[in-house]
Amino acid sequence: AQTVTQSQPEMSVQEAETVTLSCTYDTSESDYYLFWYKQPPSRQMILVIRQEAYKQQNATENRFSVNFQKAAKSFSLKISDSQLGDAAMYFCAYPGTYKYIFGTGTRLKVLA
Amino acid sequence: EPEVTQTPSHQVTQMGQEVILRCVPISNHLYFYWYRQILGQKVEFLVSFYNNEISEKSEIFDDQFSVERPDGSNFTLKIRSTKLEDSAMYFCASSEITDGNTIYFGEGSWLTVV
């Protein structure tokens, strides 16, 4: 079965510092995508970044980057130069057939 | 930028009443989804819809739930007889293709059953 695990319920980071959020997943597929979504207090689900498994290069979007380790089935999100607006719940997601499977989320607090 | 729109943003309903949540997916998308998030919990898949029929549904999506695409633009979720435990944020989402393509979420409909 396809599963997504986020083992850090909560993380804190000082403003302007770097933080890494962890995600592991399980799948028997060889070609797939992985996503990170951000959910601020407004509760909207906002796409942060996506990674294609067949690409060896880690995806980057401005201050957000991933560390994708396919063999280890690990997909961590690195946020550089953290800003107060980064404070939110972050969900890792794996798109199974006809549905997306989400992890339980990591609440990120950014300290001024 | 195209976006998924949902109405209402917030609805309060009496237990046992019927509720219809509405969504307008992104116009060129063909796959539609409903997800649910109970306060403080993770996002849970309810149902996916393609070519005017349900592609997959979760165990949460029981007989009290139904989905419909009544016209070319709207996608609705109906809860026939609401229960207290149906109180949650309901997200509509859409995508161009399944299996990897990005899904885009609406802003959610917050349902409170009293």
PDB file of C-alpha atoms in Angstrom:
ATOM      1  CA  ALA A   1       0.000   0.000   0.000  1.00  0.00           C
ATOM      2  CA  GLN A   2       1.107   3.529  -0.669  1.00  0.00           C
ATOM      3  CA  THR A   3       1.774   5.505   2.492  1.00  0.00           C
ATOM      4  CA  VAL A   4       3.212   8.881   3.416  1.00  0.00           C
ATOM      5  CA  THR A   5       4.804   9.542   6.804  1.00  0.00           C
ATOM      6  CA  GLN A   6       5.754  12.837   8.378  1.00  0.00           C
ATOM      7  CA  SER A   7       7.429  12.139  11.691  1.00  0.00           C
ATOM      8  CA  GLN A   8       7.747  15.733  12.901  1.00  0.00           C
ATOM      9  CA  PRO A   9       4.433  17.050  14.223  1.00  0.00           C
ATOM     10  CA  GLU A  10       5.977  20.454  14.912  1.00  0.00           C
ATOM     11  CA  MET A  11       9.152  22.332  14.062  1.00  0.00           C
ATOM     12  CA  SER A  12      10.456  25.767  14.971  1.00  0.00           C
ATOM     13  CA  VAL A  13      12.914  27.948  13.123  1.00  0.00           C
ATOM     14  CA  GLN A  14      14.372  31.350  13.752  1.00  0.00           C
ATOM     15  CA  GLU A  15      13.576  33.975  11.155  1.00  0.00           C
ATOM     16  CA  ALA A  16      16.220  34.004   8.379  1.00  0.00           C
ATOM     17  CA  GLU A  17      17.452  30.537   9.347  1.00  0.00           C
ATOM     18  CA  THR A  18      17.047  27.268   7.437  1.00  0.00           C
ATOM     19  CA  VAL A  19      14.773  24.407   8.386  1.00  0.00           C
ATOM     20  CA  THR A  20      14.213  20.950   6.926  1.00  0.00           C
ATOM     21  CA  LEU A  21      10.932  19.081   7.108  1.00  0.00           C
ATOM     22  CA  SER A  22      11.032  15.314   6.688  1.00  0.00           C
ATOM     23  CA  CYS A  23       8.809  13.018   4.686  1.00  0.00           C
ATOM     24  CA  THR A  24       9.074   9.352   3.844  1.00  0.00           C
ATOM     25  CA  TYR A  25       6.790   7.362   1.624  1.00  0.00           C
ATOM     26  CA  ASP A  26       6.249   3.864   0.428  1.00  0.00           C
ATOM     27  CA  THR A  27       5.385   2.797  -3.078  1.00  0.00           C
ATOM     28  CA  SER A  28       6.128   0.013  -5.485  1.00  0.00           C
ATOM     29  CA  GLU A  29       5.966   2.351  -8.450  1.00  0.00           C
ATOM     30  CA  SER A  30       9.123   3.453 -10.210  1.00  0.00           C
ATOM     31  CA  ASP A  31       7.864   6.623 -11.842  1.00  0.00           C
ATOM     32  CA  TYR A  32       5.833   9.077  -9.815  1.00  0.00           C
ATOM     33  CA  TYR A  33       5.616  12.594  -8.469  1.00  0.00           C
ATOM     34  CA  LEU A  34       5.847  13.961  -4.967  1.00  0.00           C
ATOM     35  CA  PHE A  35       4.481  17.222  -3.641  1.00  0.00           C
ATOM     36  CA  TRP A  36       4.719  19.578  -0.709  1.00  0.00           C
ATOM     37  CA  TYR A  37       1.666  21.670   0.132  1.00  0.00           C
ATOM     38  CA  LYS A  38       1.486  24.555   2.567  1.00  0.00           C
ATOM     39  CA  GLN A  39      -1.603  25.283   4.639  1.00  0.00           C
ATOM     40  CA  PRO A  40      -1.494  28.691   6.347  1.00  0.00           C
ATOM     41  CA  PRO A  41      -4.028  29.712   9.018  1.00  0.00           C
ATOM     42  CA  SER A  42      -6.478  30.567   6.242  1.00  0.00           C
ATOM     43  CA  ARG A  43      -6.537  26.779   5.663  1.00  0.00           C
ATOM     44  CA  GLN A  44      -6.103  27.039   1.920  1.00  0.00           C
ATOM     45  CA  MET A  45      -3.908  24.313   0.406  1.00  0.00           C
ATOM     46  CA  ILE A  46      -1.100  25.909  -1.564  1.00  0.00           C
ATOM     47  CA  LEU A  47       1.330  23.978  -3.726  1.00  0.00           C
ATOM     48  CA  VAL A  48       4.900  24.668  -2.666  1.00  0.00           C
ATOM     49  CA  ILE A  49       6.994  22.373  -4.822  1.00  0.00           C
ATOM     50  CA  ARG A  50       6.879  19.133  -6.769  1.00  0.00           C
ATOM     51  CA  GLN A  51       9.449  16.526  -7.690  1.00  0.00           C
ATOM     52  CA  GLU A  52       9.389  13.998 -10.514  1.00  0.00           C
ATOM     53  CA  ALA A  53      10.908  10.712  -9.433  1.00  0.00           C
ATOM     54  CA  TYR A  54      12.695  10.046 -12.693  1.00  0.00           C
ATOM     55  CA  LYS A  55      14.585  13.330 -12.394  1.00  0.00           C
ATOM     56  CA  GLN A  56      17.759  13.067 -10.369  1.00  0.00           C
ATOM     57  CA  GLN A  57      18.001  16.782  -9.889  1.00  0.00           C
ATOM     58  CA  ASN A  58      16.293  18.077  -6.768  1.00  0.00           C
ATOM     59  CA  ALA A  59      13.493  20.557  -7.406  1.00  0.00           C
ATOM     60  CA  THR A  60      13.920  24.158  -6.336  1.00  0.00           C
ATOM     61  CA  GLU A  61      11.450  27.021  -6.085  1.00  0.00           C
ATOM     62  CA  ASN A  62      13.022  30.199  -4.783  1.00  0.00           C
ATOM     63  CA  ARG A  63      13.721  29.616  -1.069  1.00  0.00           C
ATOM     64  CA  PHE A  64      12.195  26.131  -1.155  1.00  0.00           C
ATOM     65  CA  SER A  65      14.102  23.061  -2.242  1.00  0.00           C
ATOM     66  CA  VAL A  66      13.805  19.339  -1.779  1.00  0.00           C
ATOM     67  CA  ASN A  67      16.221  16.577  -0.952  1.00  0.00           C
ATOM     68  CA  PHE A  68      14.859  13.609  -2.849  1.00  0.00           C
ATOM     69  CA  GLN A  69      16.410  10.246  -2.048  1.00  0.00           C
ATOM     70  CA  LYS A  70      14.595   7.737  -4.215  1.00  0.00           C
ATOM     71  CA  ALA A  71      16.266   4.620  -2.875  1.00  0.00           C
ATOM     72  CA  ALA A  72      15.538   5.646   0.686  1.00  0.00           C
ATOM     73  CA  LYS A  73      12.052   6.858  -0.273  1.00  0.00           C
ATOM     74  CA  SER A  74      12.707  10.131   1.413  1.00  0.00           C
ATOM     75  CA  PHE A  75      11.476  13.542   0.291  1.00  0.00           C
ATOM     76  CA  SER A  76      12.427  16.378   2.624  1.00  0.00           C
ATOM     77  CA  LEU A  77      11.639  20.056   2.197  1.00  0.00           C
ATOM     78  CA  LYS A  78      14.248  22.684   2.948  1.00  0.00           C
ATOM     79  CA  ILE A  79      13.184  26.258   3.566  1.00  0.00           C
ATOM     80  CA  SER A  80      16.008  28.768   3.437  1.00  0.00           C
ATOM     81  CA  ASP A  81      15.945  32.278   4.847  1.00  0.00           C
ATOM     82  CA  SER A  82      12.731  31.509   6.731  1.00  0.00           C
ATOM     83  CA  GLN A  83      10.172  34.271   6.886  1.00  0.00           C
ATOM     84  CA  LEU A  84       7.270  34.886   9.227  1.00  0.00           C
ATOM     85  CA  GLY A  85       4.912  34.158   6.353  1.00  0.00           C
ATOM     86  CA  ASP A  86       6.286  30.625   6.124  1.00  0.00           C
ATOM     87  CA  ALA A  87       4.541  29.722   9.359  1.00  0.00           C
ATOM     88  CA  ALA A  88       1.977  27.082   8.403  1.00  0.00           C
ATOM     89  CA  MET A  89       1.183  23.390   8.279  1.00  0.00           C
ATOM     90  CA  TYR A  90       3.170  21.592   5.627  1.00  0.00           C
ATOM     91  CA  PHE A  91       1.891  18.407   4.049  1.00  0.00           C
ATOM     92  CA  CYS A  92       3.833  15.968   1.958  1.00  0.00           C
ATOM     93  CA  ALA A  93       1.727  14.220  -0.690  1.00  0.00           C
ATOM     94  CA  TYR A  94       2.050  11.225  -2.958  1.00  0.00           C
ATOM     95  CA  PRO A  95      -0.314  10.979  -5.925  1.00  0.00           C
ATOM     96  CA  GLY A  96      -1.654   7.462  -6.048  1.00  0.00           C
ATOM     97  CA  THR A  97      -4.059   6.321  -8.733  1.00  0.00           C
ATOM     98  CA  TYR A  98      -7.020   8.734  -8.798  1.00  0.00           C
ATOM     99  CA  LYS A  99      -6.192  10.226  -5.422  1.00  0.00           C
ATOM    100  CA  TYR A 100      -3.480  11.927  -3.447  1.00  0.00           C
ATOM    101  CA  ILE A 101      -2.241  10.534  -0.172  1.00  0.00           C
ATOM    102  CA  PHE A 102      -1.198  13.103   2.388  1.00  0.00           C
ATOM    103  CA  GLY A 103       1.026  12.839   5.406  1.00  0.00           C
ATOM    104  CA  THR A 104      -0.189  13.985   8.800  1.00  0.00           C
ATOM    105  CA  GLY A 105       1.572  17.314   8.432  1.00  0.00           C
ATOM    106  CA  THR A 106       4.271  19.312  10.186  1.00  0.00           C
ATOM    107  CA  ARG A 107       3.406  22.571  11.872  1.00  0.00           C
ATOM    108  CA  LEU A 108       6.167  25.084  11.263  1.00  0.00           C
ATOM    109  CA  LYS A 109       6.604  27.972  13.659  1.00  0.00           C
ATOM    110  CA  VAL A 110       8.829  30.864  12.673  1.00  0.00           C
ATOM    111  CA  LEU A 111      10.308  32.809  15.565  1.00  0.00           C
ATOM    112  CA  ALA A 112      11.047  36.506  15.180  1.00  0.00           C
TER     113      ALA A 112
ATOM    114  CA  GLU B   1      -4.172  32.563 -12.986  1.00  0.00           C
ATOM    115  CA  PRO B   2      -6.951  29.946 -13.207  1.00  0.00           C
ATOM    116  CA  GLU B   3      -8.224  28.753  -9.867  1.00  0.00           C
ATOM    117  CA  VAL B   4     -10.719  26.392  -8.313  1.00  0.00           C
ATOM    118  CA  THR B   5     -13.565  28.249  -6.669  1.00  0.00           C
ATOM    119  CA  GLN B   6     -15.827  26.926  -3.933  1.00  0.00           C
ATOM    120  CA  THR B   7     -19.076  28.088  -2.403  1.00  0.00           C
ATOM    121  CA  PRO B   8     -20.079  28.621   0.276  1.00  0.00           C
ATOM    122  CA  SER B   9     -16.957  29.483   2.206  1.00  0.00           C
ATOM    123  CA  HIS B  10     -18.721  28.677   5.453  1.00  0.00           C
ATOM    124  CA  GLN B  11     -22.029  26.985   6.194  1.00  0.00           C
ATOM    125  CA  VAL B  12     -23.719  26.150   9.445  1.00  0.00           C
ATOM    126  CA  THR B  13     -26.404  23.495   9.267  1.00  0.00           C
ATOM    127  CA  GLN B  14     -28.641  21.553  11.620  1.00  0.00           C
ATOM    128  CA  MET B  15     -27.914  17.876  12.131  1.00  0.00           C
ATOM    129  CA  GLY B  16     -29.969  15.801   9.721  1.00  0.00           C
ATOM    130  CA  GLN B  17     -30.200  18.501   7.087  1.00  0.00           C
ATOM    131  CA  GLU B  18     -28.961  18.142   3.541  1.00  0.00           C
ATOM    132  CA  VAL B  19     -26.006  20.208   2.405  1.00  0.00           C
ATOM    133  CA  ILE B  20     -24.670  20.879  -1.078  1.00  0.00           C
ATOM    134  CA  LEU B  21     -21.172  22.199  -1.509  1.00  0.00           C
ATOM    135  CA  ARG B  22     -20.335  23.671  -4.879  1.00  0.00           C
ATOM    136  CA  CYS B  23     -17.132  23.872  -6.819  1.00  0.00           C
ATOM    137  CA  VAL B  24     -16.057  25.282 -10.149  1.00  0.00           C
ATOM    138  CA  PRO B  25     -12.898  23.432 -11.229  1.00  0.00           C
ATOM    139  CA  ILE B  26     -10.295  24.940 -13.513  1.00  0.00           C
ATOM    140  CA  SER B  27     -11.849  24.974 -16.955  1.00  0.00           C
ATOM    141  CA  ASN B  28      -9.514  22.650 -18.881  1.00  0.00           C
ATOM    142  CA  HIS B  29      -9.176  20.127 -16.077  1.00  0.00           C
ATOM    143  CA  LEU B  30     -10.798  16.726 -16.428  1.00  0.00           C
ATOM    144  CA  TYR B  31     -10.279  15.163 -12.997  1.00  0.00           C
ATOM    145  CA  PHE B  32     -12.101  16.421  -9.963  1.00  0.00           C
ATOM    146  CA  TYR B  33     -11.751  15.580  -6.297  1.00  0.00           C
ATOM    147  CA  TRP B  34     -13.260  16.191  -2.905  1.00  0.00           C
ATOM    148  CA  TYR B  35     -11.125  16.057   0.218  1.00  0.00           C
ATOM    149  CA  ARG B  36     -12.048  16.594   3.823  1.00  0.00           C
ATOM    150  CA  GLN B  37     -10.061  17.939   6.749  1.00  0.00           C
ATOM    151  CA  ILE B  38     -11.435  17.709  10.246  1.00  0.00           C
ATOM    152  CA  LEU B  39     -10.009  20.471  12.419  1.00  0.00           C
ATOM    153  CA  GLY B  40      -6.468  19.671  13.466  1.00  0.00           C
ATOM    154  CA  GLN B  41      -6.252  16.519  11.379  1.00  0.00           C
ATOM    155  CA  LYS B  42      -4.803  15.579   8.040  1.00  0.00           C
ATOM    156  CA  VAL B  43      -6.381  15.996   4.653  1.00  0.00           C
ATOM    157  CA  GLU B  44      -8.453  12.926   3.779  1.00  0.00           C
ATOM    158  CA  PHE B  45      -9.482  11.795   0.327  1.00  0.00           C
ATOM    159  CA  LEU B  46     -13.208  11.412  -0.249  1.00  0.00           C
ATOM    160  CA  VAL B  47     -13.787  10.868  -3.950  1.00  0.00           C
ATOM    161  CA  SER B  48     -12.398  11.406  -7.418  1.00  0.00           C
ATOM    162  CA  PHE B  49     -14.485  11.955 -10.537  1.00  0.00           C
ATOM    163  CA  TYR B  50     -13.678  11.625 -14.206  1.00  0.00           C
ATOM    164  CA  ASN B  51     -15.755  11.399 -17.345  1.00  0.00           C
ATOM    165  CA  ASN B  52     -18.978  11.878 -15.398  1.00  0.00           C
ATOM    166  CA  GLU B  53     -18.431   9.028 -13.025  1.00  0.00           C
ATOM    167  CA  ILE B  54     -16.687   8.242  -9.796  1.00  0.00           C
ATOM    168  CA  SER B  55     -13.145   6.957 -10.339  1.00  0.00           C
ATOM    169  CA  GLU B  56     -12.406   6.090  -6.760  1.00  0.00           C
ATOM    170  CA  LYS B  57     -13.904   6.703  -3.358  1.00  0.00           C
ATOM    171  CA  SER B  58     -12.730   6.210   0.181  1.00  0.00           C
ATOM    172  CA  GLU B  59     -14.462   4.398   3.012  1.00  0.00           C
ATOM    173  CA  ILE B  60     -15.544   7.795   4.318  1.00  0.00           C
ATOM    174  CA  PHE B  61     -17.617   8.347   1.181  1.00  0.00           C
ATOM    175  CA  ASP B  62     -20.619   6.282   2.221  1.00  0.00           C
ATOM    176  CA  ASP B  63     -24.222   6.378   1.036  1.00  0.00           C
ATOM    177  CA  GLN B  64     -24.919   9.756   2.579  1.00  0.00           C
ATOM    178  CA  PHE B  65     -22.456  11.367   0.174  1.00  0.00           C
ATOM    179  CA  SER B  66     -22.907  11.916  -3.529  1.00  0.00           C
ATOM    180  CA  VAL B  67     -21.195  13.928  -6.239  1.00  0.00           C
ATOM    181  CA  GLU B  68     -22.527  15.368  -9.420  1.00  0.00           C
ATOM    182  CA  ARG B  69     -21.458  17.452 -12.349  1.00  0.00           C
ATOM    183  CA  PRO B  70     -24.812  19.004 -13.216  1.00  0.00           C
ATOM    184  CA  ASP B  71     -23.465  21.141 -16.049  1.00  0.00           C
ATOM    185  CA  GLY B  72     -20.214  21.846 -17.828  1.00  0.00           C
ATOM    186  CA  SER B  73     -18.688  23.867 -15.050  1.00  0.00           C
ATOM    187  CA  ASN B  74     -19.976  22.922 -11.602  1.00  0.00           C
ATOM    188  CA  PHE B  75     -18.986  19.965  -9.462  1.00  0.00           C
ATOM    189  CA  THR B  76     -21.031  19.387  -6.318  1.00  0.00           C
ATOM    190  CA  LEU B  77     -20.778  17.353  -3.146  1.00  0.00           C
ATOM    191  CA  LYS B  78     -24.054  16.517  -1.434  1.00  0.00           C
ATOM    192  CA  ILE B  79     -24.343  15.275   2.103  1.00  0.00           C
ATOM    193  CA  ARG B  80     -27.864  13.944   2.542  1.00  0.00           C
ATOM    194  CA  SER B  81     -28.319  13.838   6.284  1.00  0.00           C
ATOM    195  CA  THR B  82     -25.537  15.616   8.080  1.00  0.00           C
ATOM    196  CA  LYS B  83     -24.046  14.373  11.319  1.00  0.00           C
ATOM    197  CA  LEU B  84     -22.016  16.219  13.912  1.00  0.00           C
ATOM    198  CA  GLU B  85     -18.894  14.389  12.751  1.00  0.00           C
ATOM    199  CA  ASP B  86     -19.305  15.789   9.252  1.00  0.00           C
ATOM    200  CA  SER B  87     -18.111  19.138  10.576  1.00  0.00           C
ATOM    201  CA  ALA B  88     -14.934  19.783   8.627  1.00  0.00           C
ATOM    202  CA  MET B  89     -13.306  21.791   5.893  1.00  0.00           C
ATOM    203  CA  TYR B  90     -14.196  20.339   2.508  1.00  0.00           C
ATOM    204  CA  PHE B  91     -11.759  20.969  -0.313  1.00  0.00           C
ATOM    205  CA  CYS B  92     -12.526  20.646  -3.964  1.00  0.00           C
ATOM    206  CA  ALA B  93      -9.589  20.077  -6.306  1.00  0.00           C
ATOM    207  CA  SER B  94      -8.985  19.486  -9.973  1.00  0.00           C
ATOM    208  CA  SER B  95      -6.204  18.314 -12.248  1.00  0.00           C
ATOM    209  CA  GLU B  96      -5.493  17.823 -15.922  1.00  0.00           C
ATOM    210  CA  ILE B  97      -4.438  14.210 -15.718  1.00  0.00           C
ATOM    211  CA  THR B  98      -4.224  11.794 -12.899  1.00  0.00           C
ATOM    212  CA  ASP B  99      -1.202   9.870 -11.695  1.00  0.00           C
ATOM    213  CA  GLY B 100       1.213  12.618 -11.012  1.00  0.00           C
ATOM    214  CA  ASN B 101      -0.104  15.783 -12.423  1.00  0.00           C
ATOM    215  CA  THR B 102      -0.548  18.562  -9.958  1.00  0.00           C
ATOM    216  CA  ILE B 103      -3.902  18.999  -8.298  1.00  0.00           C
ATOM    217  CA  TYR B 104      -5.098  22.475  -7.485  1.00  0.00           C
ATOM    218  CA  PHE B 105      -7.226  23.091  -4.452  1.00  0.00           C
ATOM    219  CA  GLY B 106     -10.037  25.520  -3.880  1.00  0.00           C
ATOM    220  CA  GLU B 107     -10.076  27.616  -0.743  1.00  0.00           C
ATOM    221  CA  GLY B 108     -12.366  25.184   0.995  1.00  0.00           C
ATOM    222  CA  SER B 109     -15.879  25.163   2.400  1.00  0.00           C
ATOM    223  CA  TRP B 110     -16.037  25.081   6.155  1.00  0.00           C
ATOM    224  CA  LEU B 111     -19.059  23.060   7.256  1.00  0.00           C
ATOM    225  CA  THR B 112     -20.304  23.238  10.825  1.00  0.00           C
ATOM    226  CA  VAL B 113     -23.042  20.818  11.854  1.00  0.00           C
ATOM    227  CA  VAL B 114     -24.875  21.757  15.038  1.00  0.00           C
TER     228      VAL B 114
END
